[in-house]
Coordinates of C-alpha atoms and ligand atoms in Angstrom, one line a residue:
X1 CA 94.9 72.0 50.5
X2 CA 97.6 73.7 48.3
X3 CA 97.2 73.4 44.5
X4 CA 99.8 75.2 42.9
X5 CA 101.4 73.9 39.7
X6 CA 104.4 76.5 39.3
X7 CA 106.9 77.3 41.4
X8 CA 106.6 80.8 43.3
X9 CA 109.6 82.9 44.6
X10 CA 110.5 83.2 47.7
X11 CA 113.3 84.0 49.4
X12 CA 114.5 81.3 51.8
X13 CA 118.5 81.4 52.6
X14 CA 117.7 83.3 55.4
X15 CA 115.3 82.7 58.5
X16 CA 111.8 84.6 58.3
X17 CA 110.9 86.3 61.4
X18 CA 106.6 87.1 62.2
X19 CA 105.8 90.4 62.9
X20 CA 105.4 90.7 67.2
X21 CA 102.2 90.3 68.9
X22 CA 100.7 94.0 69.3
X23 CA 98.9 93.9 73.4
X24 CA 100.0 95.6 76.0
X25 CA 101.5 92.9 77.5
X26 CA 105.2 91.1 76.3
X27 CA 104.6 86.8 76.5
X28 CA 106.9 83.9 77.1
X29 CA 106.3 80.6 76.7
X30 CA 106.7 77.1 78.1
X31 CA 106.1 74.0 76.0
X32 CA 104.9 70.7 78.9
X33 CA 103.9 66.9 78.7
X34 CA 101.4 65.9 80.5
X35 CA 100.8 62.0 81.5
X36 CA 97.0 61.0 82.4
X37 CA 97.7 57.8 84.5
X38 CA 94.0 57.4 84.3
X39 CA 93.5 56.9 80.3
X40 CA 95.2 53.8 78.1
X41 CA 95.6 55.9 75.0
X42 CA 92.9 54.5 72.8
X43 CA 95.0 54.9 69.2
X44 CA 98.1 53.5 70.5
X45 CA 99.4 50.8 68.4
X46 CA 99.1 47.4 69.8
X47 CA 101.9 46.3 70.6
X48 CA 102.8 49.4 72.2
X49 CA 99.9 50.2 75.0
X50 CA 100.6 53.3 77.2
X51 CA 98.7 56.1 78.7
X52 CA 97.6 59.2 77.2
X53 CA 100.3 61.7 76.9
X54 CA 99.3 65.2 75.5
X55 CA 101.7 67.7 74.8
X56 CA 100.9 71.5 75.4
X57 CA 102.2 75.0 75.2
X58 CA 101.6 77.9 77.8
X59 CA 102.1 81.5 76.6
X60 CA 101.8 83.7 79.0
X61 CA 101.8 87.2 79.3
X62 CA 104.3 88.6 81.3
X63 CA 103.8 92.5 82.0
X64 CA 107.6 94.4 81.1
X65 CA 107.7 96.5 84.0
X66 CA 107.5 93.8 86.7
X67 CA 109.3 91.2 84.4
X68 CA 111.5 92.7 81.9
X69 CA 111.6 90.7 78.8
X70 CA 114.6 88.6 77.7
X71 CA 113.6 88.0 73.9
X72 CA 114.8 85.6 72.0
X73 CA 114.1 84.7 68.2
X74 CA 112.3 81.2 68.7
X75 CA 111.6 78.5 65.6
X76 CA 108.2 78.6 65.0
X77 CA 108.1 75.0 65.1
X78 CA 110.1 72.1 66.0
X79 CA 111.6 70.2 63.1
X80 CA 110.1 66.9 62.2
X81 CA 106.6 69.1 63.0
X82 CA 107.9 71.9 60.1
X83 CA 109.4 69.2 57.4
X84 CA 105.6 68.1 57.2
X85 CA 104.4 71.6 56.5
X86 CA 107.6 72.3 54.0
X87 CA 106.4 69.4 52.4
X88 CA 103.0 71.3 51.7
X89 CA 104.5 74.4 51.3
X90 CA 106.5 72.7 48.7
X91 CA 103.4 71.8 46.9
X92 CA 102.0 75.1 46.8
X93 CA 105.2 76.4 45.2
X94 CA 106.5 77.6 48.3
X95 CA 110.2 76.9 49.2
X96 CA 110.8 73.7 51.1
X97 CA 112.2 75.6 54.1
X98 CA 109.2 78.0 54.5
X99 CA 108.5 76.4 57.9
X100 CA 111.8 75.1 59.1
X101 CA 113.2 78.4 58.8
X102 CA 110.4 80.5 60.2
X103 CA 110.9 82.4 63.7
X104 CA 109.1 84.0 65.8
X105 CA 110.0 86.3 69.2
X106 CA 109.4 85.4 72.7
X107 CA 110.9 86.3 76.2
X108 CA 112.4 83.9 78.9
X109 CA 110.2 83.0 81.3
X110 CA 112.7 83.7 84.6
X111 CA 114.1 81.0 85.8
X112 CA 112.7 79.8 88.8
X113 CA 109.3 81.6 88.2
X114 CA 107.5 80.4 85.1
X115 CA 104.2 79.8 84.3
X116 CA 102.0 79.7 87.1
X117 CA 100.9 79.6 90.6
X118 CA 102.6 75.5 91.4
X119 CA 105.5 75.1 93.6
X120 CA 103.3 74.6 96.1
X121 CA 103.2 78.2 97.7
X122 CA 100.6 80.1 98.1
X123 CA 99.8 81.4 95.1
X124 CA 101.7 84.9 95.0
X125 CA 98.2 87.5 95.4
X126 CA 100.0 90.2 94.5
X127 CA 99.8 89.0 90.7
X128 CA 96.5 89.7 88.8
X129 CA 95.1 86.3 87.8
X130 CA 94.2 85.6 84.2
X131 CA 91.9 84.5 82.3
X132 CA 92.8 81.0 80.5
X133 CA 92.0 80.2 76.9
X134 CA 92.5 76.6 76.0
X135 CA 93.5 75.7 72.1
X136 CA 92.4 72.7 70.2
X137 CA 93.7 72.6 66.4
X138 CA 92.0 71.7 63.1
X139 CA 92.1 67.7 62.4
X140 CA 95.5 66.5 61.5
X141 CA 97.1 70.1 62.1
X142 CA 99.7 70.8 64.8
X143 CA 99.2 73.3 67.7
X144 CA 102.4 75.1 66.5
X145 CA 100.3 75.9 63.1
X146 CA 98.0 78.4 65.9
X147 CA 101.8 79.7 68.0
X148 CA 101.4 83.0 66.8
X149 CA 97.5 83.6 67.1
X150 CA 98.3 82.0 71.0
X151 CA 101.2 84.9 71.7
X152 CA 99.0 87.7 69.6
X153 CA 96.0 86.6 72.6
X154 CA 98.4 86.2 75.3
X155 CA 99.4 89.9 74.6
X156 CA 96.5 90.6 75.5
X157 CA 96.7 89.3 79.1
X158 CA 95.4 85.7 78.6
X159 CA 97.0 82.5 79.6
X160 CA 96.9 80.8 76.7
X161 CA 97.4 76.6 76.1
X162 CA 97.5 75.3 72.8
X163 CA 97.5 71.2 73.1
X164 CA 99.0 68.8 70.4
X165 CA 96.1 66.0 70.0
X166 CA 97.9 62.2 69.6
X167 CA 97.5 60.4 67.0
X168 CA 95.0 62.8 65.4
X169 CA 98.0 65.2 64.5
X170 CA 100.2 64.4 61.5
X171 CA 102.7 64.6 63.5
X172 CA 103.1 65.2 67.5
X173 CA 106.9 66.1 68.6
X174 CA 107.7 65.7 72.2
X175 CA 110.3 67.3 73.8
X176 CA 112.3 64.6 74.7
X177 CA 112.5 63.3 70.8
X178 CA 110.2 60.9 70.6
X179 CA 106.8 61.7 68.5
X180 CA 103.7 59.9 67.0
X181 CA 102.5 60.0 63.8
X182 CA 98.8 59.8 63.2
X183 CA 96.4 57.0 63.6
X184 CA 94.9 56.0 60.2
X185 CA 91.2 57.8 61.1
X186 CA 89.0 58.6 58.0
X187 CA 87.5 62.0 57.8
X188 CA 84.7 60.3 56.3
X189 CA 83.7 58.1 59.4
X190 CA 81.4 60.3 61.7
X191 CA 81.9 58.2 64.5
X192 CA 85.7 57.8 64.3
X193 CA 85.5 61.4 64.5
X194 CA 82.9 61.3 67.2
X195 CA 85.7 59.5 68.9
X196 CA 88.4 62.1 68.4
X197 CA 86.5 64.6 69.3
X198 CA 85.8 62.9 72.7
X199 CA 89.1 62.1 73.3
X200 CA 89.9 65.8 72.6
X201 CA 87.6 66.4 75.1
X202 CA 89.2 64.2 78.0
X203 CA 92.4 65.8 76.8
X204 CA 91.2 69.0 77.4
X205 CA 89.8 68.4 81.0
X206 CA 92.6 67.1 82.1
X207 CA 94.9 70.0 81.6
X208 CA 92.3 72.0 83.1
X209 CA 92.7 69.1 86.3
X210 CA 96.4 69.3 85.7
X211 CA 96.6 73.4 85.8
X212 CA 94.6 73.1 89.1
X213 CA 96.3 70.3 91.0
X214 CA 98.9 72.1 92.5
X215 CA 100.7 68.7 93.5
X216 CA 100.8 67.9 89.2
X217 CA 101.9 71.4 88.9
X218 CA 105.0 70.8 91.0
X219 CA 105.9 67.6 89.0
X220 CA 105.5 68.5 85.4
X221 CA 105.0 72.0 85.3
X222 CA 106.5 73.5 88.3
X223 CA 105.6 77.3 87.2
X224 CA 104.7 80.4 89.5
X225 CA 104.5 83.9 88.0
X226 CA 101.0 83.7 86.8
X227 CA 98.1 83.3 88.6
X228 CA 95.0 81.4 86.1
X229 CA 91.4 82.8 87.2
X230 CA 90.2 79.1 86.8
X231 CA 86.3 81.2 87.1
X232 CA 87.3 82.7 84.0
X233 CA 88.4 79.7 80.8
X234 CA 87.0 80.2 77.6
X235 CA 88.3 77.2 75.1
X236 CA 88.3 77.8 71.4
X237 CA 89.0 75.8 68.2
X238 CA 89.6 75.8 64.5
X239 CA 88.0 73.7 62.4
X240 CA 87.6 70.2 64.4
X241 CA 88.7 72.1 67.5
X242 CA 85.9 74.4 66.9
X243 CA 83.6 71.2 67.2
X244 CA 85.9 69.6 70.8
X245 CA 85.5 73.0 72.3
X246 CA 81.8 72.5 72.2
X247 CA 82.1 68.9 72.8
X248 CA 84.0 69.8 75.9
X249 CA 81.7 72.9 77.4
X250 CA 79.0 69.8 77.2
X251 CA 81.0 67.8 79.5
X252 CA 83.2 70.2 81.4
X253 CA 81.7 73.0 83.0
X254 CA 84.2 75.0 83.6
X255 CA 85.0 76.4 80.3
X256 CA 82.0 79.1 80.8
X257 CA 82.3 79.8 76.9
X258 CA 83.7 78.8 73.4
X259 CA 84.7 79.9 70.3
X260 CA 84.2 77.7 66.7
X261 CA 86.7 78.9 63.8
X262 CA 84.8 77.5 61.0
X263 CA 84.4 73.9 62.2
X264 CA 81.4 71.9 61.8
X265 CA 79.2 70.1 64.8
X266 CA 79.4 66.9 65.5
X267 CA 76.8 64.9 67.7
X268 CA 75.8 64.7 70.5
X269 CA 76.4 68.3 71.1
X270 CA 75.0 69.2 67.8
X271 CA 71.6 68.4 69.1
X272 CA 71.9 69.2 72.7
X273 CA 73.2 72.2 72.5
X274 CA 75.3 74.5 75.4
X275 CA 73.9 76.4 78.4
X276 CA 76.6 78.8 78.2
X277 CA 77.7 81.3 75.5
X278 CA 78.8 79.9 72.0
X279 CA 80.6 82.4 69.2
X280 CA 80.6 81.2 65.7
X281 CA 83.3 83.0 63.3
X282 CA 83.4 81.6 59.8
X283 CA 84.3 81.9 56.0
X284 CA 81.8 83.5 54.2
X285 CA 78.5 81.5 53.5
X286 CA 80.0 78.7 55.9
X287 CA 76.4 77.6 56.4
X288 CA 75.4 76.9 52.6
X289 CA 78.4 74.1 52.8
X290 CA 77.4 72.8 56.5
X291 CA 74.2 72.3 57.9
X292 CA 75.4 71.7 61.2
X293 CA 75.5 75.5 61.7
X294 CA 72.1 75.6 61.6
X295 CA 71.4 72.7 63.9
X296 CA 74.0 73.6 66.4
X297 CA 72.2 77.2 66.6
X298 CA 68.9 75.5 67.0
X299 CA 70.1 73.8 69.9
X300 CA 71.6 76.4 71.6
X301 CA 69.9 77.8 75.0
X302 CA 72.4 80.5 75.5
X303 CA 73.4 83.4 73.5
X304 CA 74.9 82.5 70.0
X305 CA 76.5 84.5 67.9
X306 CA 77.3 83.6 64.2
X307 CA 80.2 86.1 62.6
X308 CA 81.4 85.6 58.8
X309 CA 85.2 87.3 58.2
X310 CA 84.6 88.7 54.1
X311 CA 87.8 86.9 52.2
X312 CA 88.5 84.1 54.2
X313 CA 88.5 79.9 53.6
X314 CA 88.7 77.3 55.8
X315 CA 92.5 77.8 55.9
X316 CA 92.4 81.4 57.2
X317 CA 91.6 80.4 60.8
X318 CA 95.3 79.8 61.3
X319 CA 98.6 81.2 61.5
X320 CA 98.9 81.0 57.7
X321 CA 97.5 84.1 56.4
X322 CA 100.3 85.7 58.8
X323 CA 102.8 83.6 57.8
X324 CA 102.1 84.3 54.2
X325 CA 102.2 88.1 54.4
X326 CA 105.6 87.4 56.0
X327 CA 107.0 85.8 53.2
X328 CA 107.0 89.0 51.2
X329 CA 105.7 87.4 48.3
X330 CA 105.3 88.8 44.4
X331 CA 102.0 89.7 43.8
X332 CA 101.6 86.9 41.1
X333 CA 102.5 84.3 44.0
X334 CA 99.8 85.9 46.1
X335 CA 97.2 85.7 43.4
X336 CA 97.8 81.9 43.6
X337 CA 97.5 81.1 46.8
X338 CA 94.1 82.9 47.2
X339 CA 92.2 79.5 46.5
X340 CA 93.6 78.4 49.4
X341 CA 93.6 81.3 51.7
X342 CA 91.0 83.7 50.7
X343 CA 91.2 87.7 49.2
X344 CA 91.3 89.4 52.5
X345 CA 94.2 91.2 53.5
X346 CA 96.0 88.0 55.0
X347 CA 98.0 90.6 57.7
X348 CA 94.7 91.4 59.3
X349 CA 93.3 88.2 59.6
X350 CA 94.9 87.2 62.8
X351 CA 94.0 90.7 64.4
X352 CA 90.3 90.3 64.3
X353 CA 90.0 86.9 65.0
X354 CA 91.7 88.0 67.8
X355 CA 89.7 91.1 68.9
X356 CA 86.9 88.4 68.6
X357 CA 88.2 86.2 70.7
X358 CA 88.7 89.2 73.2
X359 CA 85.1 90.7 72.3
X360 CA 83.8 87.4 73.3
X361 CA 85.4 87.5 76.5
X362 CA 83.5 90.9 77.5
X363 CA 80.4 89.4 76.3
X364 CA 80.7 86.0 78.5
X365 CA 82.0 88.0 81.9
X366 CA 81.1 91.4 81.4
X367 CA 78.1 91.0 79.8
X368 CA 78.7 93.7 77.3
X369 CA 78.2 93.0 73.5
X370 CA 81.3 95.1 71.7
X371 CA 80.2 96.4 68.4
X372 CA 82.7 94.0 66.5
X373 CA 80.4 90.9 67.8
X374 CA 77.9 93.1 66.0
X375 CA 79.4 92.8 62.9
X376 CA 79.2 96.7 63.6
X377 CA 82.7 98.4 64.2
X378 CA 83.7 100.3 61.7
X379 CA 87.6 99.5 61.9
X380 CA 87.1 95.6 61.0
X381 CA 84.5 96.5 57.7
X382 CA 85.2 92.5 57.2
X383 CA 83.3 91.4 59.7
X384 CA 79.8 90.6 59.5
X385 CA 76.7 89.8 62.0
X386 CA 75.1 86.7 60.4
X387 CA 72.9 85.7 62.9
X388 CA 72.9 85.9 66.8
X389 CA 70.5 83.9 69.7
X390 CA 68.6 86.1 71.0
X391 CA 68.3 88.0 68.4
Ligands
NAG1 C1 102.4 96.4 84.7 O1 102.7 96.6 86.0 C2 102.7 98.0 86.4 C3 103.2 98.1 87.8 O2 102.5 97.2 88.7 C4 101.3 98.5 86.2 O3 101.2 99.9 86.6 C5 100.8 98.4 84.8 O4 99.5 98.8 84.6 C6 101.0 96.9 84.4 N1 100.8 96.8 82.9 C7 99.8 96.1 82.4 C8 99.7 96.0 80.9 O5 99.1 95.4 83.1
NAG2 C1 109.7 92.2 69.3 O1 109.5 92.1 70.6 C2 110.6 91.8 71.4 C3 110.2 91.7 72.8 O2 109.4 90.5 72.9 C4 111.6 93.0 71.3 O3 112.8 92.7 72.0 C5 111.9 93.1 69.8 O4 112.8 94.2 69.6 C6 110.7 93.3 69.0 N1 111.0 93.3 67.6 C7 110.5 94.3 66.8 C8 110.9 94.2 65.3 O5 109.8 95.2 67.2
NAG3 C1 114.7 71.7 49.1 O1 114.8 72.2 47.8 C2 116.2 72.2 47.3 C3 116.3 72.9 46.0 O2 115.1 73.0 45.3 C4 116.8 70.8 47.4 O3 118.1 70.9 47.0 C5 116.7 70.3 48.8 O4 117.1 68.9 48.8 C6 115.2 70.3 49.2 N1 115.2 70.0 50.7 C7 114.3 69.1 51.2 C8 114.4 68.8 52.6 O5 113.5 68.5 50.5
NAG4 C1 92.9 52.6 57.0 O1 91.6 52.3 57.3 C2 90.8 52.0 56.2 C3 89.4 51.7 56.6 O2 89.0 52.6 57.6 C4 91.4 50.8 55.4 O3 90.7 50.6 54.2 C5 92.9 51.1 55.1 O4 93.5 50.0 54.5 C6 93.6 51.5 56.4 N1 95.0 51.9 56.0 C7 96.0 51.5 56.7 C8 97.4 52.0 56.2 O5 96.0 50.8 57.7
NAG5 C1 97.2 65.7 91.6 O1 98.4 65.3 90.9 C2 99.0 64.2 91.6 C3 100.3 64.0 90.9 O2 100.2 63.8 89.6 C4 98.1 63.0 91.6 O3 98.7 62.0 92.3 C5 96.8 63.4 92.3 O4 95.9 62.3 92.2 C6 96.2 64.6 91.6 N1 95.0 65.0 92.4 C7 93.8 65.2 91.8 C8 92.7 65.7 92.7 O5 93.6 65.0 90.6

């Protein structure tokens, strides 16, 4: 992770505000826990059984003309969630408040009209239904680390849900003050993370159950300005994610497509592979580290597309590379963080993994390939075609 031995500057008496989402569209969000009386939670400790909670956040786009936007300067994350990433931050030189005091801007979702089409009315036709992209984070990270690439793809028009993992998660923060800490799972046990990724994958379904059963909806989400085109869910990943939102397409067909953010495969989807459309977006030469690239795309019996972004690591596929161009940081500081995040220009990052996520949406229901997926537009020189199925 970070490996800094000096201390940096940076300015942290005051709170640090990310630059706004740029789509068409202004979002709000609502943050929800969801209860799956069907499933003990497999890593709760034992003497404390329950059933598996997961904890989610809905942005959704809310158009300003219809719904004028109430903003408000939001914390970025919640604070037991951010003292573990000031810790890090702390190790990379960083100041210890990088997180706690970061902000970002949201609107109010009107009162008496969230989210989405529950309450159980008929879902209001005169709103345009949305597509639905469902979030699963890197192993151990947080949703909230992915808040701003969620509201940059809700400006766009999505409903997007990011979900906070149990026990896989450093830390999980519920709303009502209680939180776990993770399980002890090695990285190096493939099937303990077999398991998670499973798990992720039961988590994932049943938001998808819980967004459509409008009788769940009343109880624990109880939203109705958005309508969710359930014909139209893409689920996509960083990074362990990346592997869960293939995992899931195996076993939930109603996420039509996914996208990977630099995570490796994991059986049994590895060797089966998907049916439906699969977009790879990685560091550069991500498959000379991880030859499940190369089985995954072997597999495949759909259209696959493998993108590399020039300047990225690992670590770029998250909110961090906006973050960090935030921070307004001294050139030498920025020089020493590039281990960790790569030598791209870290305010673009987010942008194009977003206009991939959005290219990849025309691709699975329109059918059109935009030249980005190409590695071909001209505007984003970073990104390049490594391989696509057919070719
Ligand atoms: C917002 O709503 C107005 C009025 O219905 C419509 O003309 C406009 O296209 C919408 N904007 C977006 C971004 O959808
Ligand atoms: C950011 O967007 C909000 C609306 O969501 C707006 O009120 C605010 O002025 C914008 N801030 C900047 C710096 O553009
Ligand atoms: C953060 O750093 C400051 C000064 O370096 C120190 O006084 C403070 O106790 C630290 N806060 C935490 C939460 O570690
Ligand atoms: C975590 O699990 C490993 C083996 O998987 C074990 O060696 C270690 O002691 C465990 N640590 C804790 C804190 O339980
Ligand atoms: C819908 O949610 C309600 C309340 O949580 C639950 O009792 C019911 O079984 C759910 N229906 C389906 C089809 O999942």
């Amino acid at each position: 992770m970070f490996c800094l031995t000096y201390l940096l500057f940076v300015a942290s008496a005051y709170a640090v505000l990310l630059p706004n989402a740029t789509g068409p569209y202004s979002v709000g969000v609502s943050v929800h826990t969801l209860t799956d009386a069907t499933r003990m939670d497999p890593y709760a400790p034992d003497d404390k059984p329950h059933e598996r909670k997961v904890l989610i956040s809905a942005f959704v786009p809310l158009n300003s003309t219809t719904t004028p936007c109430v903003s408000r300067s939001t914390l970025y994350m919640t604070p037991l969630v951010a003292r573990d990433y000031d810790t890090l931050a702390a190790s990379a030189g960083l100041s210890n408040e990088t997180f706690t005091s970061l902000r970002m801007q949201l609107c109010d979702i009107p009162r008496g009209k969230s989210c989405f089409n529950g309450h159980g009315q008929r879902p209001d036709i005169s709103k345009p239904s949305r597509p639905l992209l469902l979030f699963s984070p890197g192993f151990g990270q947080s949703r909230l680390l992915y808040g701003a690439m969620a509201r940059s793809l809700a400006s766009e028009g999505y409903v997007v849900i990011t979900v906070d993992h149990p026990y896989d998660a450093s830390v999980v923060e519920f709303p009502d003050g209680s939180f776990t800490r993770a399980a002890n799972i090695s990285t190096d046990d493939i099937a303990a993370l077999e398991m998670v990724i499973q798990v992720r994958a039961s988590d994932i379904s049943f938001v998808i159950d819980q967004l459509q059963n409008v009788t769940a909806l009343r109880q624990s989400i109880d939203h109705s300005a958005v309508r969710i085109d359930f014909d139209r869910i893409i689920m996509y990943g960083h990074s362990l994610g990346g592997a869960a939102a293939a995992a899931t397409m195996l076993s939930d067909k109603r996420i039509r497509g996914g996208v990977n953010l630099d995570g490796r495969f994991f059986s049994p989807v590895k060797e089966l592979g998907l049916e439906r459309p699969f977009l790879n977006i990685g560091r550069p030469n991500h498959r000379s580290d991880d030859p499940t690239w190369d089985e995954f795309q072997q597999s495949m019996r759909a259209q696959s597309i493998e993108l590399a972004i020039a300047g990225t690591t690992h670590s770029s596929f998250t909110d961090y590379p906006l973050i960090v161009s935030a921070l307004g940081l001294t050139e030498t500081a920025k020089k020493s963080l590039e281990d960790f995040l790569g030598t791209g220009q870290w305010d673009r990052v987010g942008d194009i993994i977003k206009r991939l996520v959005v290219a990849f949406d025309d691709l699975v229901f329109e059918h059109k390939t935009p030249k980005i997926l190409q590695g071909a537009d001209t505007k984003f020189p970073e990104v390049e075609l490594v391989r696509s199925k057919p070719s």
